Short mmCIF file of C-alpha atoms in Angstrom, two decimals:
data_model
loop_
_atom_site.label_atom_id
_atom_site.label_comp_id
_atom_site.label_asym_id
_atom_site.label_seq_id
_atom_site.Cartn_x
_atom_site.Cartn_y
_atom_site.Cartn_z
CA MET A 21 95.92 93.52 117.48
CA SER A 22 98.18 91.84 119.86
CA SER A 23 101.84 92.35 119.60
CA SER A 24 104.91 92.79 121.65
CA ASN A 25 105.71 95.99 123.43
CA HIS A 26 109.24 96.24 122.17
CA GLY A 27 109.14 93.96 119.23
CA LEU A 28 107.93 93.71 115.72
CA GLY A 29 104.31 92.76 115.83
CA ARG A 30 101.42 93.64 113.55
CA ARG A 31 100.52 96.77 115.21
CA SER A 32 102.75 99.53 115.78
CA VAL A 33 105.95 100.77 114.80
CA LEU A 34 109.13 99.78 113.16
CA ALA A 35 111.69 97.22 112.80
CA ALA A 36 115.28 98.20 112.86
CA GLY A 37 115.74 100.27 109.79
CA GLY A 38 112.10 101.12 109.19
CA LEU A 39 108.89 102.35 110.75
CA GLY A 40 107.73 98.90 111.80
CA ALA A 41 104.70 97.31 113.32
CA SER A 42 105.41 96.72 116.95
CA ALA A 43 102.99 96.96 119.77
CA LEU A 44 104.83 99.99 120.79
CA GLY A 45 102.58 101.85 118.48
CA LEU A 46 99.28 100.37 119.17
CA ALA A 47 100.17 97.86 121.67
CA ALA A 48 96.73 96.66 122.47
CA CYS A 49 95.08 97.02 119.15
CA GLY A 50 94.22 93.47 120.14
CA GLY A 51 91.20 93.30 122.36
CA SER A 52 91.11 91.70 125.77
CA ASP A 53 88.84 89.79 128.04
CA ASP A 54 86.81 91.37 130.76
CA SER A 55 88.61 93.69 133.09
CA SER A 56 88.61 93.29 136.79
CA SER A 57 86.26 95.62 138.53
CA GLY A 58 87.94 98.75 139.76
CA GLY A 59 88.22 100.09 143.20
CA SER A 60 90.00 98.72 146.20
CA GLY A 61 93.37 97.58 144.98
CA GLY A 62 95.16 97.82 148.28
CA GLY A 63 98.45 98.85 146.73
CA ALA A 64 101.31 100.15 148.85
CA SER A 65 101.80 103.88 149.09
CA ALA A 66 104.62 105.21 146.95
CA ASP A 67 108.03 105.50 148.58
CA PHE A 68 110.37 107.20 146.14
CA ASP A 69 113.21 107.35 148.69
CA GLU A 70 113.87 103.63 148.46
CA HIS A 71 116.59 102.54 146.04
CA GLY A 72 118.02 99.24 144.92
CA PRO A 73 117.69 96.57 142.20
CA ILE A 74 114.47 96.56 140.15
CA THR A 75 112.79 94.57 137.40
CA PHE A 76 111.32 95.88 134.17
CA ALA A 77 108.40 93.80 132.89
CA THR A 78 107.35 94.41 129.30
CA GLY A 79 106.43 92.60 126.10
CA LYS A 80 109.04 90.53 124.29
CA ASP A 81 111.77 92.68 122.76
CA THR A 82 112.12 91.48 119.19
CA THR A 83 114.04 94.59 118.13
CA GLY A 84 117.09 93.35 120.00
CA VAL A 85 117.83 96.93 121.05
CA LEU A 86 116.30 97.20 124.54
CA LYS A 87 119.16 95.28 126.16
CA ASP A 88 121.64 97.98 125.05
CA PHE A 89 119.59 100.65 126.85
CA LEU A 90 119.43 98.58 130.04
CA ASP A 91 123.17 97.85 129.84
CA ARG A 92 123.80 101.60 129.62
CA TRP A 93 121.76 102.17 132.78
CA ASN A 94 123.31 99.22 134.64
CA LYS A 95 126.86 100.31 133.83
CA ASP A 96 126.29 103.53 135.79
CA HIS A 97 124.07 102.06 138.53
CA SER A 98 125.82 99.00 139.91
CA ASP A 99 123.69 99.00 143.08
CA GLU A 100 120.43 99.71 141.23
CA LYS A 101 120.52 97.27 138.35
CA VAL A 102 117.51 96.69 136.16
CA THR A 103 116.62 93.12 135.23
CA LEU A 104 114.43 92.65 132.16
CA VAL A 105 111.40 90.38 132.52
CA GLU A 106 110.12 89.63 129.03
CA LEU A 107 106.42 88.88 128.82
CA PRO A 108 104.67 87.28 125.80
CA GLU A 109 104.25 89.14 122.52
CA SER A 110 100.45 89.12 122.84
CA ALA A 111 99.08 92.26 124.49
CA ASP A 112 96.25 90.22 126.01
CA ASP A 113 98.72 87.80 127.58
CA GLN A 114 100.82 90.65 128.91
CA ARG A 115 97.79 92.23 130.53
CA SER A 116 96.79 88.92 132.12
CA GLN A 117 100.23 88.46 133.66
CA PHE A 118 100.28 92.03 134.95
CA ILE A 119 96.86 91.55 136.54
CA ASN A 120 97.79 88.20 138.08
CA ASN A 121 100.91 89.77 139.57
CA ALA A 122 98.92 92.70 140.97
CA GLN A 123 96.16 90.55 142.43
CA ALA A 124 98.82 88.49 144.19
CA LYS A 125 100.35 91.78 145.45
CA SER A 126 103.68 90.48 144.23
CA ASP A 127 106.82 92.59 144.04
CA ALA A 128 108.14 90.54 141.12
CA TYR A 129 107.52 93.40 138.68
CA THR A 130 108.74 96.93 139.42
CA VAL A 131 108.41 98.96 136.21
CA LEU A 132 105.54 97.95 133.92
CA GLY A 133 105.40 98.51 130.17
CA LEU A 134 101.69 99.21 129.73
CA ASP A 135 99.65 99.67 126.60
CA VAL A 136 98.21 103.17 126.51
CA VAL A 137 94.64 101.91 126.96
CA TRP A 138 95.33 100.20 130.29
CA THR A 139 95.97 103.32 132.37
CA ALA A 140 92.44 103.72 133.74
CA GLU A 141 92.07 100.07 134.72
CA PHE A 142 95.44 99.88 136.49
CA ALA A 143 95.03 103.25 138.19
CA ALA A 144 91.46 102.61 139.35
CA ASN A 145 92.48 99.28 140.86
CA GLN A 146 95.49 100.90 142.57
CA TRP A 147 97.84 98.49 140.85
CA VAL A 148 100.17 101.35 139.88
CA VAL A 149 101.19 104.45 141.83
CA GLU A 150 100.72 108.10 141.02
CA LEU A 151 103.94 109.62 139.69
CA PRO A 152 105.43 113.01 140.57
CA LYS A 153 105.32 115.12 137.43
CA ASP A 154 108.25 117.27 138.52
CA LYS A 155 110.57 114.25 138.54
CA LEU A 156 109.84 113.22 134.96
CA PRO A 157 110.31 114.94 131.56
CA ILE A 158 106.55 115.24 131.08
CA ASP A 159 106.73 118.79 129.72
CA ASP A 160 108.95 117.50 126.91
CA MET A 161 106.36 114.95 125.76
CA ILE A 162 103.65 115.35 123.14
CA PRO A 163 100.47 116.36 125.06
CA ALA A 164 98.39 113.62 123.45
CA THR A 165 100.79 111.02 124.86
CA VAL A 166 100.57 112.50 128.35
CA GLU A 167 96.79 112.23 128.13
CA THR A 168 97.12 108.46 127.68
CA ALA A 169 99.10 108.26 130.92
CA THR A 170 96.64 110.32 132.97
CA TYR A 171 93.61 109.24 134.97
CA PHE A 172 91.38 111.83 136.72
CA ASP A 173 94.06 114.47 136.11
CA LYS A 174 96.73 112.43 137.90
CA LEU A 175 99.80 110.99 136.21
CA TYR A 176 100.15 107.23 136.54
CA ALA A 177 102.73 106.51 133.85
CA MET A 178 105.38 108.14 131.70
CA PRO A 179 104.80 108.14 127.94
CA TYR A 180 107.60 106.32 126.16
CA ALA A 181 106.54 105.34 122.65
CA THR A 182 103.70 106.61 120.55
CA ASN A 183 102.22 106.24 117.09
CA GLY A 184 99.64 107.59 114.70
CA GLN A 185 98.06 106.24 111.53
CA LEU A 186 98.58 107.80 108.12
CA LEU A 187 96.93 107.71 104.71
CA PHE A 188 99.00 106.07 101.99
CA SER A 189 97.91 107.00 98.47
CA ARG A 190 98.84 105.73 95.00
CA LYS A 191 100.11 109.04 93.68
CA ASP A 192 100.51 107.61 90.17
CA LEU A 193 96.83 106.66 90.00
CA LEU A 194 95.76 110.02 91.44
CA LYS A 195 97.83 111.84 88.83
CA ASP A 196 96.32 109.78 86.01
CA ALA A 197 92.87 110.68 87.33
CA GLY A 198 93.72 114.39 87.41
CA TYR A 199 94.42 114.87 91.13
CA ASP A 200 97.58 116.53 92.42
CA GLU A 201 97.00 116.07 96.15
CA PRO A 202 95.77 113.23 98.35
CA PRO A 203 92.26 113.65 99.74
CA ALA A 204 91.65 115.43 103.03
CA THR A 205 88.12 114.09 103.56
CA TYR A 206 86.17 110.91 102.98
CA ASP A 207 83.99 112.68 100.43
CA GLU A 208 87.06 113.67 98.44
CA MET A 209 88.53 110.19 98.76
CA TYR A 210 85.34 108.50 97.60
CA GLU A 211 85.16 110.87 94.62
CA ILE A 212 88.71 109.95 93.61
CA ILE A 213 88.05 106.24 94.11
CA GLU A 214 84.99 106.39 91.85
CA LYS A 215 87.01 107.98 89.07
CA VAL A 216 90.03 105.68 89.42
CA MET A 217 87.91 102.52 89.57
CA ALA A 218 86.07 103.59 86.44
CA ASP A 219 89.40 103.84 84.59
CA GLN A 220 91.27 100.92 86.16
CA ASP A 221 90.19 97.29 86.11
CA GLY A 222 90.86 95.04 89.07
CA ILE A 223 91.59 97.69 91.68
CA ASN A 224 89.73 98.48 94.88
CA GLY A 225 89.40 101.77 96.73
CA PHE A 226 90.18 102.17 100.43
CA GLY A 227 91.60 99.73 102.92
CA GLY A 228 91.81 100.01 106.70
CA GLN A 229 91.46 97.74 109.72
CA PHE A 230 87.84 96.60 109.66
CA ALA A 231 88.03 93.04 111.04
CA LYS A 232 86.34 92.44 114.38
CA TYR A 233 89.32 93.15 116.66
CA GLU A 234 90.99 96.07 118.41
CA GLY A 235 91.89 97.75 115.14
CA LEU A 236 88.18 98.35 114.50
CA THR A 237 87.90 100.20 117.81
CA CYS A 238 90.79 102.34 116.64
CA GLN A 239 89.10 103.04 113.29
CA LEU A 240 85.79 104.03 114.87
CA THR A 241 87.38 106.16 117.60
CA GLY A 242 89.25 108.22 115.00
CA VAL A 243 86.44 108.62 112.49
CA VAL A 244 83.98 109.70 115.20
CA LYS A 245 86.39 112.36 116.45
CA SER A 246 86.88 113.67 112.91
CA ALA A 247 83.09 114.00 112.71
CA GLY A 248 83.17 116.18 115.83
CA GLY A 249 82.31 113.63 118.50
CA GLU A 250 83.70 111.15 120.99
CA LEU A 251 82.58 107.71 122.12
CA PHE A 252 83.02 108.91 125.73
CA ASP A 253 83.07 112.46 127.03
CA LYS A 254 85.72 113.85 129.39
CA ASP A 255 83.69 112.68 132.38
CA GLY A 256 83.62 109.10 131.14
CA LYS A 257 79.99 109.16 130.00
CA PRO A 258 79.17 107.24 126.80
CA GLN A 259 78.27 109.34 123.76
CA ALA A 260 77.99 106.49 121.26
CA ASP A 261 74.57 107.52 119.95
CA SER A 262 75.47 111.18 119.33
CA ASP A 263 74.85 112.73 115.93
CA ALA A 264 78.61 112.94 115.37
CA ALA A 265 79.11 109.25 116.16
CA LYS A 266 76.30 108.36 113.76
CA LEU A 267 77.82 110.53 111.04
CA GLY A 268 81.23 108.90 111.51
CA LEU A 269 79.99 105.33 111.39
CA GLN A 270 77.60 106.07 108.52
CA THR A 271 80.49 107.52 106.50
CA LEU A 272 82.27 104.18 106.72
CA ARG A 273 79.06 102.25 106.04
CA ASP A 274 78.50 104.34 102.90
CA GLY A 275 81.96 103.34 101.73
CA PHE A 276 81.06 99.66 101.98
CA ASP A 277 77.58 100.11 100.49
CA LYS A 278 78.97 101.94 97.46
CA LYS A 279 81.91 99.53 97.14
CA TYR A 280 84.50 102.25 97.69
CA ILE A 281 85.69 99.98 100.50
CA PRO A 282 85.87 96.34 99.35
CA LYS A 283 83.91 93.74 101.25
CA GLU A 284 87.12 91.81 101.95
CA ALA A 285 88.25 94.76 104.07
CA LEU A 286 85.99 93.26 106.77
CA THR A 287 88.80 90.70 107.18
CA TYR A 288 91.64 93.24 107.18
CA LYS A 289 93.94 93.74 110.13
CA GLU A 290 97.21 95.66 109.75
CA GLU A 291 99.07 93.09 107.71
CA GLU A 292 96.19 92.03 105.47
CA SER A 293 95.49 95.63 104.52
CA ARG A 294 99.19 96.38 104.07
CA GLN A 295 99.62 93.40 101.75
CA ALA A 296 96.62 94.35 99.62
CA PHE A 297 97.99 97.86 99.06
CA GLN A 298 101.53 96.61 98.50
CA ASP A 299 100.24 94.17 95.88
CA GLY A 300 98.65 97.05 93.97
CA LYS A 301 95.07 96.18 94.83
CA LEU A 302 94.08 99.43 96.60
CA VAL A 303 94.16 103.12 95.79
CA PHE A 304 94.29 104.20 99.44
CA LEU A 305 95.34 102.61 102.73
CA GLN A 306 95.03 103.77 106.33
CA ASN A 307 97.71 102.11 108.44
CA TRP A 308 100.63 102.65 110.82
CA PRO A 309 103.87 104.10 109.44
CA TYR A 310 105.77 100.80 109.61
CA VAL A 311 104.24 99.88 106.23
CA TYR A 312 106.17 102.56 104.36
CA ASP A 313 109.49 100.71 104.36
CA LYS A 314 107.77 97.62 103.03
CA PHE A 315 106.26 99.62 100.18
CA GLN A 316 109.73 100.89 99.29
CA ALA A 317 111.41 97.46 99.38
CA ASP A 318 113.98 96.80 96.65
CA ASP A 319 113.53 93.02 96.61
CA GLY A 320 110.62 92.95 94.19
CA SER A 321 108.03 92.29 96.91
CA SER A 322 106.32 95.66 96.39
CA LYS A 323 104.35 96.73 93.35
CA VAL A 324 104.03 100.29 94.66
CA LYS A 325 107.67 101.26 95.16
CA ASP A 326 108.12 105.01 94.58
CA LYS A 327 104.38 105.34 93.87
CA VAL A 328 103.20 106.23 97.39
CA SER A 329 102.42 109.58 98.99
CA VAL A 330 101.81 110.03 102.72
CA SER A 331 99.27 112.34 104.35
CA LEU A 332 96.88 112.59 107.29
CA VAL A 333 94.06 110.06 107.37
CA PRO A 334 90.81 111.31 105.79
CA ALA A 335 88.35 113.31 107.88
CA VAL A 336 84.58 113.26 107.93
CA LYS A 337 84.43 117.02 108.29
CA GLY A 338 87.16 118.22 110.65
CA ASP A 339 90.79 117.20 110.83
CA GLY A 340 91.82 113.73 109.77
CA THR A 341 92.12 111.87 113.06
CA SER A 342 94.11 108.77 113.90
CA THR A 343 93.77 106.91 117.15
CA VAL A 344 96.95 107.27 119.19
CA GLY A 345 98.89 104.13 119.98
CA GLY A 346 101.85 103.65 122.24
CA LEU A 347 103.55 102.29 125.32
CA ASN A 348 103.77 103.89 128.76
CA TYR A 349 105.97 103.05 131.75
CA ALA A 350 104.30 102.72 135.17
CA ILE A 351 105.47 101.61 138.62
CA SER A 352 103.78 98.71 140.40
CA ALA A 353 102.09 99.61 143.66
CA PHE A 354 103.55 96.45 145.20
CA ALA A 355 107.16 97.00 144.17
CA LYS A 356 110.27 97.70 146.21
CA ASN A 357 112.81 100.39 145.32
CA MET A 358 110.35 102.81 143.75
CA GLY A 359 112.95 105.57 143.84
CA THR A 360 115.16 103.64 141.45
CA ALA A 361 112.14 102.82 139.31
CA LEU A 362 111.30 106.53 139.03
CA ASP A 363 114.87 107.40 138.11
CA PHE A 364 114.95 104.62 135.52
CA ILE A 365 111.80 105.70 133.70
CA ALA A 366 113.07 109.30 133.75
CA PHE A 367 116.27 108.00 132.13
CA MET A 368 114.29 106.18 129.43
CA GLY A 369 112.24 109.32 128.78
CA ALA A 370 115.25 111.61 128.46
CA ALA A 371 115.97 113.19 125.09
CA GLU A 372 119.09 111.08 124.41
CA GLN A 373 117.25 107.79 124.85
CA GLN A 374 114.14 108.99 123.02
CA LYS A 375 116.17 109.88 119.91
CA ALA A 376 118.34 106.75 120.07
CA TRP A 377 115.32 104.45 120.37
CA PHE A 378 113.59 106.09 117.41
CA LEU A 379 116.73 105.96 115.24
CA GLN A 380 117.73 102.42 116.14
CA THR A 381 114.31 100.78 116.02
CA GLY A 382 112.10 103.10 113.99
CA ASN A 383 109.58 103.15 116.84
CA PRO A 384 108.18 106.70 117.17
CA THR A 385 108.81 108.01 120.67
CA ALA A 386 106.87 110.46 122.80
CA ALA A 387 109.32 113.37 123.10
CA THR A 388 108.38 116.43 121.05
CA ALA A 389 112.02 117.15 120.17
CA VAL A 390 112.54 113.99 118.12
CA TYR A 391 110.13 115.28 115.48
CA GLU A 392 112.37 118.30 114.91
CA ASP A 393 115.59 116.30 114.85
CA ALA A 394 117.56 116.59 111.59
CA ASP A 395 118.79 112.98 111.65
CA LEU A 396 115.30 111.62 112.11
CA LYS A 397 113.79 113.93 109.50
CA LYS A 398 116.33 112.70 106.98
CA LYS A 399 115.51 109.09 107.72
CA TYR A 400 111.73 109.58 107.77
CA PRO A 401 110.63 112.22 105.24
CA PHE A 402 107.04 112.17 106.50
CA LEU A 403 107.99 112.89 110.11
CA ASP A 404 106.12 116.23 110.21
CA THR A 405 102.96 114.51 109.02
CA LEU A 406 103.36 111.75 111.61
CA LYS A 407 103.77 114.35 114.36
CA ASP A 408 100.63 116.11 113.10
CA SER A 409 98.77 112.80 113.18
CA ILE A 410 99.79 112.20 116.78
CA ASP A 411 99.02 115.79 117.83
CA LYS A 412 95.52 115.54 116.40
CA GLY A 413 95.05 111.98 117.58
CA ALA A 414 92.12 110.51 119.44
CA VAL A 415 92.56 108.44 122.59
CA ARG A 416 90.64 105.19 122.91
CA PRO A 417 88.14 105.10 125.82
CA GLN A 418 89.93 105.50 129.15
CA VAL A 419 87.65 103.24 131.13
CA VAL A 420 88.20 100.63 133.81
CA LYS A 421 86.41 97.80 132.00
CA TYR A 422 88.26 98.38 128.77
CA GLY A 423 88.11 94.77 127.62
CA ASP A 424 84.32 94.69 127.74
CA VAL A 425 84.02 98.18 126.27
CA THR A 426 86.20 97.53 123.24
CA GLN A 427 84.41 94.25 122.54
CA ALA A 428 81.05 96.04 122.54
CA ILE A 429 82.41 98.72 120.19
CA GLN A 430 83.80 96.12 117.80
CA GLU A 431 80.54 94.15 117.71
CA ALA A 432 78.45 97.25 117.02
CA ALA A 433 80.74 98.65 114.33
CA TYR A 434 81.25 95.33 112.58
CA GLY A 435 77.52 94.59 112.58
CA CYS A 436 76.85 97.91 110.88
CA LEU A 437 79.70 97.78 108.35
CA SER A 438 78.83 94.23 107.35
CA GLY A 439 75.23 95.29 106.71
CA ASP A 440 73.60 93.29 109.51
CA THR A 441 72.38 96.37 111.39
CA GLU A 442 71.76 100.00 110.47
CA THR A 443 73.80 102.81 111.97
CA ASP A 444 71.15 104.24 114.31
CA ALA A 445 70.22 100.82 115.70
CA ALA A 446 73.84 99.73 116.11
CA LEU A 447 74.82 102.86 118.03
CA SER A 448 71.65 102.99 120.10
CA ASP A 449 72.35 99.46 121.29
CA LEU A 450 76.01 100.31 121.86
CA GLN A 451 75.05 103.31 123.99
CA LYS A 452 72.99 101.05 126.24
CA GLN A 453 75.79 98.52 126.57
CA LEU A 454 78.42 101.13 127.34
CA THR A 455 76.16 102.80 129.89
CA ASP A 456 75.66 99.49 131.66
CA LEU A 457 79.38 98.74 131.63
CA THR A 458 80.43 102.11 133.00
CA GLU A 459 77.71 102.43 135.64
CA LYS A 460 78.30 99.05 137.28
#
């Protein structure tokens, strides 16, 4: 999914007043074209003693709130003002502009708002600088978010926003079928679906993001981890044909084969799946938390108002695992005034800003403390579950050629789920492709 980094797109987080879908949550759940090959870069060495005016380049801010945060900084830093450079809403277009700027070694962008899956590519190409951990509130951030900002154990960005998917269940239908709690596993979910569909005409079972786009990479990454595996190990070696990966993908394929997941789910992105559930056509939905406010709308647009429970996404056999989304702040290797840039991202990561951003926009932020905050807990009753989802979350492959890698994953998964290929063949071929991509 492509969406803006601070705005309301399909993917991530919240709009003002509700957990909305901005690319802050899953900023690049929209695939990308091939990455540049990693290596030389030629970026300037970091000089954090230099101060002065800087720019902040990030996706279009459709929340309307970011300007207030920058004004607050600029009021107290008249000689180190931050100028916002708004990039397109599309994550792919943002990435292209960042890369063009880096390849030109331009100092036009100082602080970069990067999707969490771009860290490896930008670090390997030396387009961003390593950051000093002791100058940033890294210890206050959720560990899973720090992982998205790290490459070969070095910090190249500061986590700012994050997100995790949740399972939304029709609690009224579950109760009618004799179930008091939402399912914890796919087996339990499929059992409930079979019973509900036998009693209810015109309703389908489970919806998620199964179209051939970045959301499918997110689905597969999470389900494989909940089966006990990973698509890549900690050393960056592909593990796509592992027994755990096969179990994860086969679990989803079984859902389609047995019609627990409707065939039309192969066209679902965030909004299509959200609409189907909101229209009363699904028993279960896996999606980002922004959908909750839409389900609770008072304007008659929702057929599920007050009928929805929220829990962790279903697991294959371990913990229910969402893929982690989010937005990180990095510093361009070609920028001037890196000292100001470092101070600015520390300011944005401070507890006061983290809470204010979450409250004012609904975008989940990376600081651990916000999930214990009384004001936020009152506004979002499922905050503990969201924090659990993020804590247990899986990180999409941290590889240099991410664009090619995610495309290969999407093709393999979609081919299997649509019935064109069997699980073993799909993942065997994927393993070969990923090996070629990561060894070149």
